[in-house]
mmCIF file of C-alpha atoms in Angstrom:
data_model
loop_
_atom_site.group_PDB
_atom_site.id
_atom_site.type_symbol
_atom_site.label_atom_id
_atom_site.label_comp_id
_atom_site.label_asym_id
_atom_site.label_seq_id
_atom_site.Cartn_x
_atom_site.Cartn_y
_atom_site.Cartn_z
ATOM 1 C CA MET A 1 -12.748 15.595 104.141
ATOM 2 C CA THR A 2 -12.435 15.295 100.349
ATOM 3 C CA ASN A 3 -11.610 18.579 98.586
ATOM 4 C CA ASN A 4 -11.319 17.310 94.951
ATOM 5 C CA SER A 5 -8.168 19.366 94.372
ATOM 6 C CA GLN A 6 -6.434 16.543 92.507
ATOM 7 C CA PRO A 7 -7.466 14.341 89.562
ATOM 8 C CA LEU A 8 -8.259 10.732 90.363
ATOM 9 C CA PRO A 9 -5.020 8.706 90.561
ATOM 10 C CA LEU A 10 -5.720 6.467 87.545
ATOM 11 C CA LYS A 11 -6.970 9.203 85.221
ATOM 12 C CA GLY A 12 -5.670 8.538 81.699
ATOM 13 C CA ILE A 13 -5.453 4.754 82.158
ATOM 14 C CA ARG A 14 -7.617 2.692 79.780
ATOM 15 C CA VAL A 15 -8.819 -0.708 81.044
ATOM 16 C CA ILE A 16 -10.522 -3.380 78.937
ATOM 17 C CA ASP A 17 -12.696 -5.467 81.253
ATOM 18 C CA TYR A 18 -13.430 -8.755 79.497
ATOM 19 C CA SER A 19 -14.521 -10.564 82.645
ATOM 20 C CA HIS A 20 -17.764 -11.837 84.109
ATOM 21 C CA PHE A 21 -19.553 -12.502 87.364
ATOM 22 C CA LEU A 22 -17.486 -11.107 90.214
ATOM 23 C CA ALA A 23 -13.704 -11.096 90.765
ATOM 24 C CA GLY A 24 -12.866 -9.453 87.431
ATOM 25 C CA PRO A 25 -15.821 -7.050 87.351
ATOM 26 C CA TYR A 26 -15.123 -5.991 90.945
ATOM 27 C CA MET A 27 -11.520 -5.297 89.981
ATOM 28 C CA GLY A 28 -12.721 -3.194 87.048
ATOM 29 C CA ARG A 29 -15.160 -1.330 89.271
ATOM 30 C CA CYS A 30 -12.374 -0.421 91.697
ATOM 31 C CA LEU A 31 -10.106 0.794 88.888
ATOM 32 C CA ALA A 32 -12.965 2.872 87.463
ATOM 33 C CA ALA A 33 -13.608 4.441 90.863
ATOM 34 C CA MET A 34 -9.959 5.477 91.003
ATOM 35 C CA GLY A 35 -10.225 7.237 87.660
ATOM 36 C CA ALA A 36 -9.464 4.671 84.962
ATOM 37 C CA GLU A 37 -11.520 4.584 81.779
ATOM 38 C CA VAL A 38 -12.957 1.066 81.978
ATOM 39 C CA ILE A 39 -14.627 -0.476 78.929
ATOM 40 C CA LYS A 40 -16.802 -3.449 79.782
ATOM 41 C CA VAL A 41 -16.810 -5.906 76.862
ATOM 42 C CA GLU A 42 -19.662 -8.417 76.651
ATOM 43 C CA ARG A 43 -20.872 -11.090 74.243
ATOM 44 C CA PRO A 44 -24.208 -10.918 72.418
ATOM 45 C CA THR A 45 -26.907 -11.484 73.493
ATOM 46 C CA ALA A 46 -26.794 -12.560 77.127
ATOM 47 C CA GLY A 47 -23.764 -10.465 78.072
ATOM 48 C CA ASP A 48 -21.932 -10.903 81.364
ATOM 49 C CA ALA A 49 -23.327 -13.900 83.268
ATOM 50 C CA GLY A 50 -23.752 -11.515 86.196
ATOM 51 C CA ARG A 51 -26.685 -9.942 84.358
ATOM 52 C CA ALA A 52 -28.646 -13.135 85.071
ATOM 53 C CA HIS A 53 -27.988 -12.937 88.820
ATOM 54 C CA ALA A 54 -30.604 -11.576 91.252
ATOM 55 C CA TYR A 55 -31.810 -9.169 92.533
ATOM 56 C CA PHE A 56 -33.871 -8.014 89.519
ATOM 57 C CA VAL A 57 -35.887 -4.856 88.908
ATOM 58 C CA ASP A 58 -37.448 -4.357 85.457
ATOM 59 C CA GLY A 59 -35.058 -6.907 83.992
ATOM 60 C CA GLN A 60 -31.974 -5.161 85.381
ATOM 61 C CA SER A 61 -29.690 -7.086 87.751
ATOM 62 C CA GLY A 62 -28.597 -5.362 90.944
ATOM 63 C CA TYR A 63 -25.668 -7.790 91.042
ATOM 64 C CA PHE A 64 -24.457 -6.488 87.678
ATOM 65 C CA LEU A 65 -25.191 -2.854 88.583
ATOM 66 C CA GLN A 66 -23.057 -3.084 91.712
ATOM 67 C CA GLN A 67 -19.949 -4.525 90.086
ATOM 68 C CA ASN A 68 -19.981 -2.596 86.804
ATOM 69 C CA MET A 69 -20.768 0.996 87.702
ATOM 70 C CA GLY A 70 -18.563 3.661 86.185
ATOM 71 C CA LYS A 71 -17.791 1.617 83.058
ATOM 72 C CA GLN A 72 -18.602 2.026 79.383
ATOM 73 C CA GLY A 73 -20.405 -0.854 77.669
ATOM 74 C CA LEU A 74 -19.333 -2.577 74.435
ATOM 75 C CA CYS A 75 -21.207 -5.673 73.271
ATOM 76 C CA ILE A 76 -19.443 -7.350 70.370
ATOM 77 C CA ASN A 77 -19.382 -10.701 68.578
ATOM 78 C CA LEU A 78 -15.753 -11.791 68.730
ATOM 79 C CA LYS A 79 -16.409 -14.853 66.574
ATOM 80 C CA ASP A 80 -16.964 -12.550 63.621
ATOM 81 C CA PRO A 81 -13.595 -11.470 62.147
ATOM 82 C CA ARG A 82 -14.756 -7.851 62.198
ATOM 83 C CA GLY A 83 -15.535 -8.113 65.889
ATOM 84 C CA LEU A 84 -12.149 -9.613 66.708
ATOM 85 C CA ALA A 85 -10.427 -6.953 64.592
ATOM 86 C CA MET A 86 -12.229 -4.237 66.545
ATOM 87 C CA MET A 87 -11.274 -5.879 69.830
ATOM 88 C CA HIS A 88 -7.637 -5.975 68.741
ATOM 89 C CA LYS A 89 -7.768 -2.275 67.845
ATOM 90 C CA LEU A 90 -9.230 -1.618 71.272
ATOM 91 C CA THR A 91 -6.607 -3.613 73.167
ATOM 92 C CA ASP A 92 -3.892 -1.866 71.143
ATOM 93 C CA THR A 93 -5.019 1.375 72.822
ATOM 94 C CA ALA A 94 -5.297 -0.123 76.318
ATOM 95 C CA ASP A 95 -3.095 -0.023 79.392
ATOM 96 C CA VAL A 96 -4.788 -2.921 81.186
ATOM 97 C CA PHE A 97 -6.707 -6.018 80.104
ATOM 98 C CA LEU A 98 -8.782 -7.959 82.670
ATOM 99 C CA GLU A 99 -10.114 -11.478 82.113
ATOM 100 C CA ASN A 100 -11.320 -14.362 84.262
ATOM 101 C CA TYR A 101 -11.736 -17.266 81.879
ATOM 102 C CA ARG A 102 -10.287 -20.741 82.299
ATOM 103 C CA PRO A 103 -6.569 -20.731 81.404
ATOM 104 C CA GLY A 104 -6.074 -21.143 77.656
ATOM 105 C CA ALA A 105 -9.617 -20.169 76.666
ATOM 106 C CA LEU A 106 -8.670 -16.721 75.373
ATOM 107 C CA ASP A 107 -5.585 -18.026 73.548
ATOM 108 C CA LYS A 108 -7.944 -19.903 71.216
ATOM 109 C CA LEU A 109 -9.922 -16.717 70.643
ATOM 110 C CA GLY A 110 -6.865 -14.634 69.781
ATOM 111 C CA LEU A 111 -6.990 -12.661 73.038
ATOM 112 C CA GLY A 112 -4.327 -14.437 75.087
ATOM 113 C CA TYR A 113 -1.454 -12.589 76.751
ATOM 114 C CA LYS A 114 1.132 -13.666 74.177
ATOM 115 C CA GLU A 115 -0.774 -12.286 71.207
ATOM 116 C CA LEU A 116 -1.984 -9.092 72.852
ATOM 117 C CA SER A 117 1.403 -8.253 74.385
ATOM 118 C CA GLU A 118 3.107 -8.711 71.014
ATOM 119 C CA ARG A 119 0.696 -6.166 69.586
ATOM 120 C CA ASN A 120 0.920 -3.873 72.653
ATOM 121 C CA PRO A 121 4.094 -4.457 74.718
ATOM 122 C CA LYS A 122 2.976 -1.951 77.385
ATOM 123 C CA LEU A 123 -0.185 -3.913 78.183
ATOM 124 C CA VAL A 124 -0.701 -5.075 81.766
ATOM 125 C CA TYR A 125 -2.746 -8.264 81.371
ATOM 126 C CA CYS A 126 -4.444 -9.582 84.523
ATOM 127 C CA SER A 127 -5.933 -13.073 84.550
ATOM 128 C CA VAL A 128 -8.174 -14.375 87.340
ATOM 129 C CA SER A 129 -9.000 -18.068 87.611
ATOM 130 C CA ALA A 130 -9.794 -20.649 90.266
ATOM 131 C CA TYR A 131 -6.341 -22.243 90.444
ATOM 132 C CA GLY A 132 -4.060 -20.058 88.330
ATOM 133 C CA HIS A 133 -2.263 -20.769 85.059
ATOM 134 C CA THR A 134 0.226 -23.285 86.477
ATOM 135 C CA GLY A 135 0.005 -26.406 88.622
ATOM 136 C CA PRO A 136 -1.885 -29.713 88.288
ATOM 137 C CA ASP A 137 -5.315 -28.097 88.836
ATOM 138 C CA SER A 138 -4.862 -25.147 86.486
ATOM 139 C CA HIS A 139 -7.222 -26.675 83.909
ATOM 140 C CA ARG A 140 -10.079 -27.111 86.374
ATOM 141 C CA ALA A 141 -13.076 -24.820 86.629
ATOM 142 C CA GLY A 142 -13.983 -23.343 89.971
ATOM 143 C CA PHE A 143 -15.804 -20.632 91.867
ATOM 144 C CA GLY A 144 -15.295 -18.863 95.171
ATOM 145 C CA LEU A 145 -17.117 -21.669 96.986
ATOM 146 C CA ILE A 146 -14.576 -24.193 95.693
ATOM 147 C CA ALA A 147 -11.640 -22.064 96.861
ATOM 148 C CA GLU A 148 -13.270 -21.467 100.265
ATOM 149 C CA ALA A 149 -13.671 -25.218 100.778
ATOM 150 C CA LYS A 150 -10.197 -26.199 99.567
ATOM 151 C CA SER A 151 -8.374 -23.364 101.346
ATOM 152 C CA GLY A 152 -9.046 -24.651 104.860
ATOM 153 C CA ILE A 153 -11.159 -21.639 105.769
ATOM 154 C CA MET A 154 -14.469 -23.467 105.663
ATOM 155 C CA ALA A 155 -13.127 -26.258 107.879
ATOM 156 C CA MET A 156 -12.670 -23.754 110.727
ATOM 157 C CA VAL A 157 -16.172 -22.256 110.556
ATOM 158 C CA GLY A 158 -19.285 -23.448 112.388
ATOM 159 C CA GLU A 159 -20.040 -25.840 115.217
ATOM 160 C CA PRO A 160 -17.797 -28.852 115.878
ATOM 161 C CA GLY A 161 -19.076 -31.995 114.225
ATOM 162 C CA VAL A 162 -21.587 -30.156 112.029
ATOM 163 C CA ALA A 163 -21.166 -29.516 108.296
ATOM 164 C CA PRO A 164 -19.591 -26.057 107.796
ATOM 165 C CA PRO A 165 -21.992 -23.288 106.797
ATOM 166 C CA LEU A 166 -21.728 -21.254 103.626
ATOM 167 C CA LEU A 167 -19.990 -17.940 104.274
ATOM 168 C CA ARG A 168 -22.791 -16.027 102.440
ATOM 169 C CA ILE A 169 -20.335 -13.466 101.088
ATOM 170 C CA ALA A 170 -18.105 -13.988 98.068
ATOM 171 C CA LEU A 171 -14.898 -13.955 100.074
ATOM 172 C CA GLY A 172 -12.726 -15.632 97.461
ATOM 173 C CA ASP A 173 -13.850 -13.433 94.588
ATOM 174 C CA MET A 174 -13.747 -10.116 96.446
ATOM 175 C CA TYR A 175 -10.398 -10.830 98.111
ATOM 176 C CA THR A 176 -8.883 -11.891 94.795
ATOM 177 C CA GLY A 177 -10.383 -8.857 93.062
ATOM 178 C CA ILE A 178 -8.826 -6.360 95.431
ATOM 179 C CA HIS A 179 -5.481 -8.197 95.268
ATOM 180 C CA GLY A 180 -5.761 -7.853 91.505
ATOM 181 C CA VAL A 181 -6.266 -4.101 91.893
ATOM 182 C CA ALA A 182 -3.075 -3.874 93.944
ATOM 183 C CA ALA A 183 -1.140 -5.978 91.442
ATOM 184 C CA VAL A 184 -2.372 -3.981 88.429
ATOM 185 C CA CYS A 185 -1.455 -0.681 90.069
ATOM 186 C CA ALA A 186 1.992 -2.044 90.945
ATOM 187 C CA ALA A 187 2.529 -3.269 87.386
ATOM 188 C CA LEU A 188 1.513 0.133 86.001
ATOM 189 C CA LEU A 189 4.011 1.779 88.320
ATOM 190 C CA GLY A 190 6.718 -0.701 87.320
ATOM 191 C CA ARG A 191 5.985 -0.029 83.665
ATOM 192 C CA ILE A 192 7.246 3.540 84.104
ATOM 193 C CA GLY A 193 10.756 2.204 84.544
ATOM 194 C CA SER A 194 10.674 -0.875 82.318
ATOM 195 C CA GLY A 195 8.505 0.474 79.520
ATOM 196 C CA ARG A 196 6.729 -2.866 79.361
ATOM 197 C CA GLY A 197 3.640 -4.464 80.831
ATOM 198 C CA GLN A 198 3.429 -8.021 82.098
ATOM 199 C CA HIS A 199 1.046 -10.892 82.834
ATOM 200 C CA ILE A 200 -0.507 -11.042 86.312
ATOM 201 C CA ASP A 201 -1.777 -14.510 87.220
ATOM 202 C CA MET A 202 -4.307 -14.302 90.076
ATOM 203 C CA ALA A 203 -5.918 -17.439 91.563
ATOM 204 C CA LEU A 204 -8.832 -17.544 93.987
ATOM 205 C CA TYR A 205 -7.277 -20.536 95.739
ATOM 206 C CA ASP A 206 -3.923 -18.772 96.169
ATOM 207 C CA CYS A 207 -5.539 -15.691 97.624
ATOM 208 C CA LEU A 208 -7.509 -17.578 100.250
ATOM 209 C CA VAL A 209 -4.514 -19.701 101.259
ATOM 210 C CA SER A 210 -2.573 -16.452 101.723
ATOM 211 C CA MET A 211 -5.353 -15.089 103.933
ATOM 212 C CA HIS A 212 -4.585 -17.430 106.832
ATOM 213 C CA GLU A 213 -3.115 -15.206 109.529
ATOM 214 C CA TYR A 214 -2.916 -18.032 112.069
ATOM 215 C CA ALA A 215 -3.708 -21.498 110.759
ATOM 216 C CA VAL A 216 -0.691 -22.057 108.504
ATOM 217 C CA GLN A 217 1.954 -20.828 110.933
ATOM 218 C CA SER A 218 0.216 -22.697 113.779
ATOM 219 C CA TYR A 219 0.517 -25.932 111.822
ATOM 220 C CA THR A 220 4.056 -25.443 110.526
ATOM 221 C CA LEU A 221 5.581 -24.121 113.754
ATOM 222 C CA SER A 222 3.999 -26.903 115.809
ATOM 223 C CA GLY A 223 5.487 -29.538 113.557
ATOM 224 C CA GLY A 224 2.058 -30.466 112.253
ATOM 225 C CA LYS A 225 0.464 -30.954 115.686
ATOM 226 C CA GLU A 226 -1.891 -27.942 115.596
ATOM 227 C CA ILE A 227 -4.698 -28.052 113.038
ATOM 228 C CA PRO A 228 -7.307 -25.361 113.777
ATOM 229 C CA GLN A 229 -10.774 -26.854 114.038
ATOM 230 C CA GLN A 230 -14.356 -25.607 114.189
ATOM 231 C CA THR A 231 -14.901 -23.820 117.478
ATOM 232 C CA GLY A 232 -18.421 -22.460 117.194
ATOM 233 C CA HIS A 233 -18.827 -19.069 118.817
ATOM 234 C CA ASP A 234 -15.390 -18.272 120.226
ATOM 235 C CA LEU A 235 -11.674 -18.572 119.537
ATOM 236 C CA PRO A 236 -9.883 -20.905 121.979
ATOM 237 C CA GLN A 237 -6.569 -19.148 121.263
ATOM 238 C CA SER A 238 -7.973 -15.641 121.950
ATOM 239 C CA THR A 239 -10.123 -15.814 125.071
ATOM 240 C CA LEU A 240 -12.291 -13.783 125.358
ATOM 241 C CA TYR A 241 -13.274 -13.168 121.765
ATOM 242 C CA GLY A 242 -16.607 -14.349 120.421
ATOM 243 C CA VAL A 243 -20.363 -14.234 119.939
ATOM 244 C CA PHE A 244 -22.803 -14.152 122.846
ATOM 245 C CA THR A 245 -26.585 -14.439 123.153
ATOM 246 C CA ALA A 246 -28.621 -11.703 124.863
ATOM 247 C CA THR A 247 -32.355 -11.731 125.538
ATOM 248 C CA ASP A 248 -33.189 -10.113 122.195
ATOM 249 C CA GLY A 249 -30.310 -10.876 119.854
ATOM 250 C CA TYR A 250 -26.580 -11.438 119.542
ATOM 251 C CA LEU A 251 -23.478 -9.400 120.203
ATOM 252 C CA VAL A 252 -19.732 -9.859 119.938
ATOM 253 C CA ILE A 253 -17.237 -9.050 122.650
ATOM 254 C CA ALA A 254 -13.489 -8.626 122.086
ATOM 255 C CA ALA A 255 -11.782 -8.689 125.486
ATOM 256 C CA GLN A 256 -8.780 -10.817 124.599
ATOM 257 C CA VAL A 257 -6.329 -8.118 125.744
ATOM 258 C CA ASP A 258 -5.448 -8.422 129.428
ATOM 259 C CA ASP A 259 -6.501 -4.918 130.485
ATOM 260 C CA ALA A 260 -9.846 -5.173 128.684
ATOM 261 C CA TRP A 261 -10.455 -8.568 130.257
ATOM 262 C CA LYS A 262 -9.817 -7.252 133.768
ATOM 263 C CA ARG A 263 -12.303 -4.426 133.247
ATOM 264 C CA LEU A 264 -14.873 -6.870 131.897
ATOM 265 C CA ALA A 265 -14.295 -9.353 134.710
ATOM 266 C CA THR A 266 -14.745 -6.592 137.327
ATOM 267 C CA LEU A 267 -18.031 -5.512 135.724
ATOM 268 C CA ILE A 268 -19.391 -9.047 135.441
ATOM 269 C CA GLY A 269 -18.210 -10.093 138.879
ATOM 270 C CA ASN A 270 -19.880 -7.084 140.534
ATOM 271 C CA ASP A 271 -23.129 -7.516 138.575
ATOM 272 C CA LEU A 272 -23.377 -11.217 139.383
ATOM 273 C CA GLY A 273 -22.275 -10.858 143.008
ATOM 274 C CA GLN A 274 -19.026 -12.741 142.336
ATOM 275 C CA PRO A 275 -16.253 -10.252 143.203
ATOM 276 C CA GLY A 276 -13.719 -13.074 143.185
ATOM 277 C CA PHE A 277 -14.207 -13.519 139.436
ATOM 278 C CA ALA A 278 -12.058 -10.477 138.613
ATOM 279 C CA ALA A 279 -9.456 -11.443 141.213
ATOM 280 C CA ASP A 280 -8.910 -14.950 139.831
ATOM 281 C CA THR A 281 -5.301 -14.760 138.632
ATOM 282 C CA ARG A 282 -5.781 -17.778 136.370
ATOM 283 C CA PHE A 283 -7.663 -15.430 134.045
ATOM 284 C CA HIS A 284 -5.187 -12.546 134.106
ATOM 285 C CA SER A 285 -3.123 -13.717 131.129
ATOM 286 C CA LEU A 286 -4.157 -14.847 127.665
ATOM 287 C CA THR A 287 -2.557 -18.251 128.233
ATOM 288 C CA GLY A 288 -4.428 -18.662 131.495
ATOM 289 C CA ARG A 289 -7.738 -17.627 129.990
ATOM 290 C CA ASN A 290 -7.265 -20.033 127.107
ATOM 291 C CA GLU A 291 -6.427 -22.901 129.449
ATOM 292 C CA ASN A 292 -9.414 -22.184 131.727
ATOM 293 C CA ARG A 293 -11.916 -21.012 129.132
ATOM 294 C CA LEU A 294 -14.485 -23.682 130.021
ATOM 295 C CA GLU A 295 -14.791 -22.114 133.488
ATOM 296 C CA LEU A 296 -14.694 -18.539 132.275
ATOM 297 C CA LEU A 297 -17.134 -18.637 129.350
ATOM 298 C CA PRO A 298 -20.253 -19.806 131.254
ATOM 299 C CA VAL A 299 -19.945 -16.836 133.618
ATOM 300 C CA VAL A 300 -19.764 -14.343 130.763
ATOM 301 C CA ARG A 301 -22.629 -16.066 128.965
ATOM 302 C CA ARG A 302 -24.779 -15.910 132.088
ATOM 303 C CA TRP A 303 -24.177 -12.181 132.404
ATOM 304 C CA VAL A 304 -25.040 -11.531 128.745
ATOM 305 C CA SER A 305 -28.093 -13.809 128.709
ATOM 306 C CA SER A 306 -29.860 -11.788 131.440
ATOM 307 C CA ARG A 307 -29.697 -8.521 129.484
ATOM 308 C CA THR A 308 -30.765 -7.021 126.187
ATOM 309 C CA VAL A 309 -28.197 -6.317 123.511
ATOM 310 C CA ALA A 310 -28.521 -2.575 124.160
ATOM 311 C CA GLU A 311 -27.979 -3.023 127.903
ATOM 312 C CA CYS A 312 -24.877 -5.127 127.304
ATOM 313 C CA LEU A 313 -23.427 -2.657 124.810
ATOM 314 C CA ALA A 314 -24.051 0.318 127.093
ATOM 315 C CA ALA A 315 -22.297 -1.403 129.986
ATOM 316 C CA LEU A 316 -19.369 -2.499 127.808
ATOM 317 C CA ASP A 317 -18.983 0.910 126.185
ATOM 318 C CA ALA A 318 -18.839 2.489 129.651
ATOM 319 C CA ILE A 319 -15.725 0.441 130.516
ATOM 320 C CA ASP A 320 -14.160 0.671 127.028
ATOM 321 C CA VAL A 321 -14.460 -3.005 126.108
ATOM 322 C CA PRO A 322 -14.911 -3.408 122.321
ATOM 323 C CA SER A 323 -18.311 -4.862 121.452
ATOM 324 C CA ALA A 324 -20.992 -4.668 118.783
ATOM 325 C CA LYS A 325 -24.449 -5.931 117.946
ATOM 326 C CA VAL A 326 -24.676 -8.628 115.274
ATOM 327 C CA GLN A 327 -26.569 -6.478 112.770
ATOM 328 C CA ASP A 328 -28.706 -7.504 109.829
ATOM 329 C CA ILE A 329 -28.478 -5.617 106.527
ATOM 330 C CA ALA A 330 -31.359 -3.270 107.351
ATOM 331 C CA GLU A 331 -29.547 -2.229 110.524
ATOM 332 C CA VAL A 332 -26.260 -1.838 108.677
ATOM 333 C CA LEU A 333 -27.754 0.560 106.124
ATOM 334 C CA ALA A 334 -29.402 2.581 108.902
ATOM 335 C CA ASP A 335 -26.179 2.742 110.922
ATOM 336 C CA PRO A 336 -25.104 6.391 111.402
ATOM 337 C CA GLN A 337 -21.456 5.343 110.993
ATOM 338 C CA VAL A 338 -22.156 3.776 107.583
ATOM 339 C CA GLN A 339 -24.034 6.904 106.540
ATOM 340 C CA ALA A 340 -21.330 9.251 107.840
ATOM 341 C CA ARG A 341 -18.687 7.369 105.849
ATOM 342 C CA GLY A 342 -20.720 7.516 102.632
ATOM 343 C CA MET A 343 -20.797 3.742 102.300
ATOM 344 C CA LEU A 344 -24.121 3.757 100.462
ATOM 345 C CA LEU A 345 -24.295 5.590 97.158
ATOM 346 C CA GLU A 346 -27.248 6.592 95.012
ATOM 347 C CA GLN A 347 -27.324 6.594 91.216
ATOM 348 C CA ASP A 348 -29.852 7.419 88.500
ATOM 349 C CA HIS A 349 -30.320 4.418 86.221
ATOM 350 C CA PRO A 350 -31.934 5.012 82.790
ATOM 351 C CA VAL A 351 -34.332 2.059 83.162
ATOM 352 C CA ILE A 352 -35.103 1.613 86.861
ATOM 353 C CA GLY A 353 -34.504 5.119 88.210
ATOM 354 C CA LYS A 354 -32.909 5.623 91.638
ATOM 355 C CA VAL A 355 -30.706 2.780 92.852
ATOM 356 C CA ARG A 356 -28.799 2.528 96.125
ATOM 357 C CA LEU A 357 -25.715 0.328 96.173
ATOM 358 C CA PRO A 358 -22.669 -0.234 98.406
ATOM 359 C CA ASN A 359 -19.829 2.226 97.956
ATOM 360 C CA LEU A 360 -16.158 1.254 97.871
ATOM 361 C CA PRO A 361 -14.038 1.848 100.998
ATOM 362 C CA PHE A 362 -11.522 4.208 99.347
ATOM 363 C CA HIS A 363 -11.272 7.616 101.020
ATOM 364 C CA PHE A 364 -8.750 9.935 99.343
ATOM 365 C CA SER A 365 -8.229 13.390 100.823
ATOM 366 C CA ALA A 366 -7.891 15.220 97.490
ATOM 367 C CA CYS A 367 -10.344 13.394 95.188
ATOM 368 C CA SER A 368 -13.622 11.505 95.414
ATOM 369 C CA THR A 369 -13.929 7.869 94.345
ATOM 370 C CA THR A 370 -17.721 7.780 94.673
ATOM 371 C CA VAL A 371 -19.015 6.730 91.250
ATOM 372 C CA THR A 372 -22.150 8.493 90.027
ATOM 373 C CA GLN A 373 -22.290 6.799 86.604
ATOM 374 C CA PRO A 374 -24.401 3.596 86.721
ATOM 375 C CA ALA A 375 -23.377 0.340 85.105
ATOM 376 C CA PRO A 376 -23.857 0.397 81.334
ATOM 377 C CA LEU A 377 -26.786 -1.094 79.524
ATOM 378 C CA MET A 378 -25.641 -3.916 77.263
ATOM 379 C CA GLY A 379 -23.914 -2.289 74.300
ATOM 380 C CA GLN A 380 -24.716 1.228 75.513
ATOM 381 C CA HIS A 381 -21.468 2.749 74.235
ATOM 382 C CA ASN A 382 -20.918 0.658 71.102
ATOM 383 C CA ARG A 383 -21.043 3.608 68.722
ATOM 384 C CA SER A 384 -18.871 6.020 70.668
ATOM 385 C CA ILE A 385 -16.207 3.372 71.274
ATOM 386 C CA ALA A 386 -16.213 2.327 67.602
ATOM 387 C CA GLN A 387 -15.994 5.946 66.486
ATOM 388 C CA GLY A 388 -13.056 6.463 68.825
ATOM 389 C CA LEU A 389 -11.282 3.586 67.094
ATOM 390 C CA GLY A 390 -11.763 5.202 63.683
ATOM 391 C CA TYR A 391 -14.872 3.430 62.369
ATOM 392 C CA ASN A 392 -17.220 5.588 60.310
ATOM 393 C CA ALA A 393 -21.021 5.718 60.569
ATOM 394 C CA GLU A 394 -21.574 3.371 57.643
ATOM 395 C CA GLU A 395 -19.220 0.724 59.009
ATOM 396 C CA ILE A 396 -20.846 0.924 62.428
ATOM 397 C CA ALA A 397 -24.351 0.671 60.963
ATOM 398 C CA GLN A 398 -23.359 -2.399 58.945
ATOM 399 C CA MET A 399 -21.885 -4.131 61.995
ATOM 400 C CA GLU A 400 -25.050 -3.364 63.926
ATOM 401 C CA LYS A 401 -27.156 -4.794 61.112
ATOM 402 C CA ASP A 402 -25.015 -7.947 60.970
ATOM 403 C CA GLY A 403 -25.052 -8.472 64.741
ATOM 404 C CA VAL A 404 -21.341 -7.820 65.178
ATOM 405 C CA LEU A 405 -22.331 -4.999 67.505
ATOM 406 C CA TYR A 406 -25.338 -5.658 69.731
ATOM 407 C CA ALA A 407 -27.283 -3.438 72.101
ATOM 408 C CA GLU A 408 -30.251 -4.182 74.307
ATOM 409 C CA GLU A 409 -33.538 -2.539 73.384
ATOM 410 C CA ALA A 410 -33.360 0.046 76.178
ATOM 411 C CA VAL A 411 -30.263 1.613 74.581
ATOM 412 C CA GLY A 412 -32.305 2.900 71.628
ATOM 413 C CA HIS A 413 -30.759 4.342 68.468
#
């Protein structure tokens, strides 16, 4: 249980988040939750492209709210020399700079690693792109979908012979974002000894290739003979491990461990009047189950298909075989386990009122990482950030008048 006896671990770290959409903003959100002061920098007048992404309430994007909570908002025209000068003053004060533009784009703007690190040698500069800053594809644009397709992950999903389905979660972006968090924290720790920051080059494609826990070593160790394919609802190398259809929905069963399988086989055999099913020694080892899966699976499917999901889960829980219902989002948010773990947070937004959004999975014993501050309105903190950099009221007012600093109408004055 959290006792809040310690400050958040990144308290005192200033992060400039000049990223958009997902991987970079998610990284910034995580750093903010762990105590960093994160300043979200956007361009007039559209801001982060994530602001145009559904779901919308009163013109506010839930997509943006989720990935940018806990941050301050600065909206500035970097094409105006005054705007770029302010940005340079800001990065001079920063510990971390986050960006996810195509390699080379920020060099032209005067915000590349070389220029910013010369001004601020302690800066940890983290770049996120589709392919990274080196290699023959480094110049190409890309999104998570592109990395998911190229990484080999998509080729293993879905039914054999049918076009792979979309994953429906931003696996590439989120996985890269959290790897970026780890890398930034490591670089900050390394800076204590070296006194210098460094450039972190994160690629969505790299991260998804690294995610293969089985496919790559299966291919290399077999001399190129084993290429994992689409297998539909189960894993041929981990029998029994898959999705099954009950009378009123779907559930997953994980009985790939020998002892769990034997308990499951005894239950199914007794229920179906086939006591010999559990005694069949061909199924007593993982290798045997894999080799004879086409005999084994129909029996399990028959047992599941004659029962409701709840009946299956109750029977499986009673013999300690891991299982779960395939839940939709409404069921997930109503799940007592999700509620007990605080995985849904509530915030008060100045425009749309109460919002409920997913929490982050960090649970520290001596501090809370649950963010109560909602994502900033566009340009919400322009004045306070400018004042902190030494600009006076007249200078700020002039930049507002000239459009160097921009704020959405809801910010007010």
